[in-house]
mmCIF file of C-alpha atoms in Angstrom:
data_model
loop_
_atom_site.group_PDB
_atom_site.id
_atom_site.type_symbol
_atom_site.label_atom_id
_atom_site.label_comp_id
_atom_site.label_asym_id
_atom_site.label_seq_id
_atom_site.Cartn_x
_atom_site.Cartn_y
_atom_site.Cartn_z
ATOM 1 C CA UNK V 10 -26.696 -28.689 13.555
ATOM 2 C CA UNK V 11 -23.615 -29.581 15.524
ATOM 3 C CA UNK V 12 -20.029 -28.924 14.402
ATOM 4 C CA UNK V 13 -17.245 -31.049 15.848
ATOM 5 C CA UNK V 14 -14.028 -29.040 15.682
ATOM 6 C CA UNK V 15 -10.492 -28.649 17.005
ATOM 7 C CA UNK V 16 -9.179 -25.093 17.415
ATOM 8 C CA UNK V 17 -7.228 -23.915 14.373
ATOM 9 C CA UNK V 18 -7.632 -27.214 12.524
ATOM 10 C CA UNK V 19 -9.286 -27.497 9.114
ATOM 11 C CA UNK V 20 -12.643 -27.524 10.940
ATOM 12 C CA UNK V 21 -12.198 -23.748 11.225
ATOM 13 C CA UNK V 22 -13.287 -23.620 7.569
ATOM 14 C CA UNK V 23 -16.873 -24.898 8.119
ATOM 15 C CA UNK V 24 -16.978 -22.860 11.345
ATOM 16 C CA UNK V 25 -16.368 -19.725 9.254
ATOM 17 C CA UNK V 26 -18.869 -20.830 6.603
ATOM 18 C CA UNK V 27 -21.595 -21.511 9.183
ATOM 19 C CA UNK V 28 -21.140 -17.975 10.513
ATOM 20 C CA UNK V 29 -21.122 -16.535 6.977
ATOM 21 C CA UNK V 30 -24.342 -18.472 6.324
ATOM 22 C CA UNK V 31 -25.987 -17.197 9.500
ATOM 23 C CA UNK V 32 -27.181 -20.693 10.420
ATOM 24 C CA UNK V 33 -27.636 -21.739 14.062
ATOM 25 C CA UNK V 34 -25.301 -24.490 15.255
ATOM 26 C CA UNK V 35 -23.685 -25.981 18.331
ATOM 27 C CA UNK V 36 -19.932 -26.480 18.679
ATOM 28 C CA UNK V 37 -18.295 -29.546 20.192
ATOM 29 C CA UNK V 38 -14.589 -29.115 20.866
ATOM 30 C CA UNK V 39 -12.286 -32.077 20.216
ATOM 31 C CA UNK V 40 -8.819 -32.644 21.620
ATOM 32 C CA UNK V 41 -6.879 -33.760 18.554
ATOM 33 C CA UNK V 42 -4.283 -35.638 20.596
ATOM 34 C CA UNK V 43 -6.514 -37.569 22.988
ATOM 35 C CA UNK V 44 -9.573 -37.709 20.690
ATOM 36 C CA UNK V 45 -11.787 -36.737 23.620
ATOM 37 C CA UNK V 46 -14.793 -34.477 23.305
ATOM 38 C CA UNK V 47 -15.442 -31.453 25.479
ATOM 39 C CA UNK V 48 -17.466 -32.766 28.373
ATOM 40 C CA UNK V 49 -15.795 -36.202 28.114
ATOM 41 C CA UNK V 50 -16.352 -39.046 25.729
ATOM 42 C CA UNK V 51 -14.362 -40.614 22.907
ATOM 43 C CA UNK V 52 -14.807 -38.714 19.657
ATOM 44 C CA UNK V 53 -14.158 -41.924 17.728
ATOM 45 C CA UNK V 54 -17.651 -43.055 18.746
ATOM 46 C CA UNK V 55 -18.872 -40.187 16.536
ATOM 47 C CA UNK V 56 -16.250 -40.422 13.779
ATOM 48 C CA UNK V 57 -14.298 -43.716 13.809
ATOM 49 C CA UNK V 58 -11.447 -42.034 11.896
ATOM 50 C CA UNK V 59 -11.055 -39.568 14.758
ATOM 51 C CA UNK V 60 -10.473 -36.403 12.744
ATOM 52 C CA UNK V 61 -12.431 -33.188 12.337
ATOM 53 C CA UNK V 62 -14.551 -31.645 10.962
ATOM 54 C CA UNK V 63 -17.826 -33.488 11.275
ATOM 55 C CA UNK V 64 -21.225 -31.860 10.884
ATOM 56 C CA UNK V 65 -24.138 -33.591 12.565
ATOM 57 C CA UNK V 66 -27.540 -32.611 11.228
ATOM 58 C CA UNK V 67 -30.659 -32.295 13.354
ATOM 59 C CA UNK V 68 -31.886 -35.704 12.160
ATOM 60 C CA UNK V 69 -28.622 -37.361 13.267
ATOM 61 C CA UNK V 70 -27.062 -37.591 9.788
ATOM 62 C CA UNK V 71 -23.305 -37.075 9.961
ATOM 63 C CA UNK V 72 -21.267 -35.476 7.179
ATOM 64 C CA UNK V 73 -17.478 -35.684 7.136
ATOM 65 C CA UNK V 74 -14.803 -34.065 4.936
ATOM 66 C CA UNK V 75 -14.519 -30.284 4.924
ATOM 67 C CA UNK V 76 -15.150 -29.626 1.201
ATOM 68 C CA UNK V 77 -18.392 -31.638 1.331
ATOM 69 C CA UNK V 78 -19.512 -29.933 4.550
ATOM 70 C CA UNK V 79 -18.969 -26.374 3.309
ATOM 71 C CA UNK V 80 -20.854 -27.063 0.073
ATOM 72 C CA UNK V 81 -23.750 -28.534 2.056
ATOM 73 C CA UNK V 82 -23.881 -25.406 4.228
ATOM 74 C CA UNK V 83 -23.689 -23.087 1.204
ATOM 75 C CA UNK V 84 -26.567 -24.900 -0.490
ATOM 76 C CA UNK V 85 -28.759 -24.341 2.586
ATOM 77 C CA UNK V 86 -28.562 -20.568 2.051
ATOM 78 C CA UNK V 87 -28.322 -19.924 -1.714
ATOM 79 C CA UNK V 88 -29.066 -16.239 -1.200
ATOM 80 C CA UNK V 89 -25.719 -15.801 0.594
ATOM 81 C CA UNK V 90 -23.845 -16.711 -2.629
ATOM 82 C CA UNK V 91 -21.243 -18.813 -0.825
ATOM 83 C CA UNK V 92 -21.213 -21.323 -3.700
ATOM 84 C CA UNK V 93 -22.529 -21.278 -7.278
ATOM 85 C CA UNK V 94 -25.598 -23.385 -8.016
ATOM 86 C CA UNK V 95 -25.179 -27.119 -8.427
ATOM 87 C CA UNK V 96 -24.920 -28.279 -12.011
ATOM 88 C CA UNK V 97 -23.268 -25.094 -13.274
ATOM 89 C CA UNK V 98 -19.796 -24.704 -14.709
ATOM 90 C CA UNK V 99 -19.046 -22.225 -11.929
ATOM 91 C CA UNK V 100 -19.832 -24.911 -9.325
ATOM 92 C CA UNK V 101 -17.369 -27.239 -11.041
ATOM 93 C CA UNK V 102 -14.743 -24.474 -10.840
ATOM 94 C CA UNK V 103 -15.456 -24.101 -7.126
ATOM 95 C CA UNK V 104 -14.995 -27.850 -6.654
ATOM 96 C CA UNK V 105 -11.737 -27.629 -8.560
ATOM 97 C CA UNK V 106 -10.451 -25.017 -6.087
ATOM 98 C CA UNK V 107 -11.664 -27.035 -3.103
ATOM 99 C CA UNK V 108 -9.871 -30.102 -4.461
ATOM 100 C CA UNK V 109 -6.673 -28.144 -5.020
ATOM 101 C CA UNK V 110 -6.714 -26.866 -1.449
ATOM 102 C CA UNK V 111 -7.474 -30.278 0.028
ATOM 103 C CA UNK V 112 -5.035 -32.368 -2.024
ATOM 104 C CA UNK V 113 -2.209 -29.991 -2.903
ATOM 105 C CA UNK V 114 -2.104 -27.740 0.176
ATOM 106 C CA UNK V 115 -3.845 -29.398 3.115
ATOM 107 C CA UNK V 116 -2.151 -32.737 2.539
ATOM 108 C CA UNK V 117 1.089 -30.946 1.755
ATOM 109 C CA UNK V 118 1.085 -29.330 5.187
ATOM 110 C CA UNK V 119 0.149 -32.487 7.102
ATOM 111 C CA UNK V 120 3.613 -34.137 7.085
ATOM 112 C CA UNK V 121 5.176 -30.927 8.429
ATOM 113 C CA UNK V 122 3.240 -31.365 11.671
ATOM 114 C CA UNK V 123 4.610 -34.890 12.141
ATOM 115 C CA UNK V 124 7.587 -34.786 14.559
ATOM 116 C CA UNK V 125 8.881 -38.125 13.263
ATOM 117 C CA UNK V 126 9.035 -36.916 9.651
ATOM 118 C CA UNK V 127 12.736 -36.527 8.645
ATOM 119 C CA UNK V 128 13.933 -32.986 7.905
ATOM 120 C CA UNK V 129 14.920 -33.946 4.358
ATOM 121 C CA UNK V 130 11.368 -35.104 3.664
ATOM 122 C CA UNK V 131 9.951 -31.909 5.176
ATOM 123 C CA UNK V 132 12.198 -29.907 2.852
ATOM 124 C CA UNK V 133 10.588 -31.628 -0.136
ATOM 125 C CA UNK V 134 7.097 -30.848 1.125
ATOM 126 C CA UNK V 135 7.992 -27.192 1.770
ATOM 127 C CA UNK V 136 9.380 -26.871 -1.759
ATOM 128 C CA UNK V 137 6.227 -28.415 -3.200
ATOM 129 C CA UNK V 138 4.042 -26.057 -1.175
ATOM 130 C CA UNK V 139 6.118 -23.110 -2.435
ATOM 131 C CA UNK V 140 5.229 -23.996 -6.035
ATOM 132 C CA UNK V 141 1.538 -24.251 -5.145
ATOM 133 C CA UNK V 142 1.571 -20.870 -3.404
ATOM 134 C CA UNK V 143 3.409 -19.346 -6.373
ATOM 135 C CA UNK V 144 0.567 -20.606 -8.594
ATOM 136 C CA UNK V 145 -2.020 -19.088 -6.244
ATOM 137 C CA UNK V 146 -0.083 -15.841 -6.064
ATOM 138 C CA UNK V 147 -0.256 -15.489 -9.844
ATOM 139 C CA UNK V 148 -4.011 -16.189 -9.837
ATOM 140 C CA UNK V 149 -4.629 -13.714 -7.013
ATOM 141 C CA UNK V 150 -2.743 -10.975 -8.858
ATOM 142 C CA UNK V 151 -5.903 -10.375 -10.898
ATOM 143 C CA UNK V 152 -8.580 -11.880 -8.619
ATOM 144 C CA UNK V 153 -9.758 -10.710 -5.201
ATOM 145 C CA UNK V 154 -10.867 -14.254 -4.324
ATOM 146 C CA UNK V 155 -10.391 -17.728 -5.769
ATOM 147 C CA UNK V 156 -13.609 -17.451 -7.784
ATOM 148 C CA UNK V 157 -12.925 -13.878 -8.897
ATOM 149 C CA UNK V 158 -14.672 -10.936 -7.248
ATOM 150 C CA UNK V 159 -16.780 -12.844 -4.717
ATOM 151 C CA UNK V 160 -15.916 -14.698 -1.510
ATOM 152 C CA UNK V 161 -16.835 -18.392 -1.578
ATOM 153 C CA UNK V 162 -16.480 -21.435 0.658
ATOM 154 C CA UNK V 163 -13.171 -22.202 -1.088
ATOM 155 C CA UNK V 164 -11.735 -18.985 0.344
ATOM 156 C CA UNK V 165 -12.597 -20.036 3.880
ATOM 157 C CA UNK V 166 -10.689 -23.280 3.314
ATOM 158 C CA UNK V 167 -7.646 -21.661 1.707
ATOM 159 C CA UNK V 168 -7.463 -19.049 4.465
ATOM 160 C CA UNK V 169 -7.483 -21.740 7.165
ATOM 161 C CA UNK V 170 -4.866 -23.940 5.515
ATOM 162 C CA UNK V 171 -2.580 -20.989 4.763
ATOM 163 C CA UNK V 172 -2.805 -20.055 8.465
ATOM 164 C CA UNK V 173 -0.613 -23.058 9.192
ATOM 165 C CA UNK V 174 2.376 -21.701 7.259
ATOM 166 C CA UNK V 175 3.954 -19.825 10.162
ATOM 167 C CA UNK V 176 3.613 -22.843 12.449
ATOM 168 C CA UNK V 177 5.727 -25.117 10.231
ATOM 169 C CA UNK V 178 8.230 -22.694 8.669
ATOM 170 C CA UNK V 179 6.549 -22.301 5.287
ATOM 171 C CA UNK V 180 7.550 -18.853 4.070
ATOM 172 C CA UNK V 181 4.722 -16.934 2.415
ATOM 173 C CA UNK V 182 6.657 -13.656 2.178
ATOM 174 C CA UNK V 183 7.573 -14.156 -1.530
ATOM 175 C CA UNK V 184 3.846 -14.263 -2.335
ATOM 176 C CA UNK V 185 2.587 -10.693 -1.889
ATOM 177 C CA UNK V 186 -0.791 -11.396 -3.489
ATOM 178 C CA UNK V 187 -1.392 -14.347 -1.188
ATOM 179 C CA UNK V 188 -0.547 -12.154 1.809
ATOM 180 C CA UNK V 189 -2.910 -9.409 0.633
ATOM 181 C CA UNK V 190 -5.620 -12.027 0.066
ATOM 182 C CA UNK V 191 -5.117 -13.447 3.561
ATOM 183 C CA UNK V 192 -5.509 -9.966 5.005
ATOM 184 C CA UNK V 193 -8.681 -9.417 2.970
ATOM 185 C CA UNK V 194 -10.281 -12.704 4.019
ATOM 186 C CA UNK V 195 -9.030 -12.411 7.596
ATOM 187 C CA UNK V 196 -10.811 -9.071 8.008
ATOM 188 C CA UNK V 197 -14.250 -10.564 7.319
ATOM 189 C CA UNK V 198 -16.494 -10.448 10.416
ATOM 190 C CA UNK V 199 -17.310 -14.170 10.227
ATOM 191 C CA UNK V 200 -13.618 -15.065 10.039
ATOM 192 C CA UNK V 201 -12.829 -12.832 13.004
ATOM 193 C CA UNK V 202 -15.740 -14.281 14.993
ATOM 194 C CA UNK V 203 -14.773 -17.905 14.282
ATOM 195 C CA UNK V 204 -11.143 -17.314 15.213
ATOM 196 C CA UNK V 205 -12.128 -15.553 18.433
ATOM 197 C CA UNK V 206 -14.523 -18.382 19.315
ATOM 198 C CA UNK V 207 -11.698 -20.908 18.863
ATOM 199 C CA UNK V 208 -9.269 -18.847 20.941
ATOM 200 C CA UNK V 209 -6.967 -18.133 17.995
ATOM 201 C CA UNK V 210 -7.155 -14.340 18.334
ATOM 202 C CA UNK V 211 -8.261 -12.012 21.128
#
């Protein structure tokens, strides 16, 4: 398998999950601004939309969209318990969390990275994110992870997206449970290894 990624972007989530799964894979680094691949070449020839992540399977099949990719990886190694079995209520709950992260958090952060977005609009997005993190904080008061006691692929995604807070002035300090959760997830060996590999930590 081959993972196309940009350091610190949402592609860090499947990077973490691949390491948690213990599956062999290659990494291809993408420059998000120029859309060039490490070693030259236009990434848009691989993904016409130009964004990461993309997972290319050994047979050439290409999967896009982080939530789909991490579930695919989890299903390759059911013994690792990174996702509940397909067809179960617990799997539907996992998908609910993945959808919340992708639509309510990930897409809430995106405008804050846009330099042409007016400050008044950014204020609205920050306020909206604050309500989402308050919701998560309440949930994490009685749960170690999004799914309860066990780490899942949804936790990799939430950890990565919440990493962006300090870069765009989203204050997580009112959310003590979120901060404790981030510390818990961030201490996992696979998370540490992925972040080191992407040059995010030493």
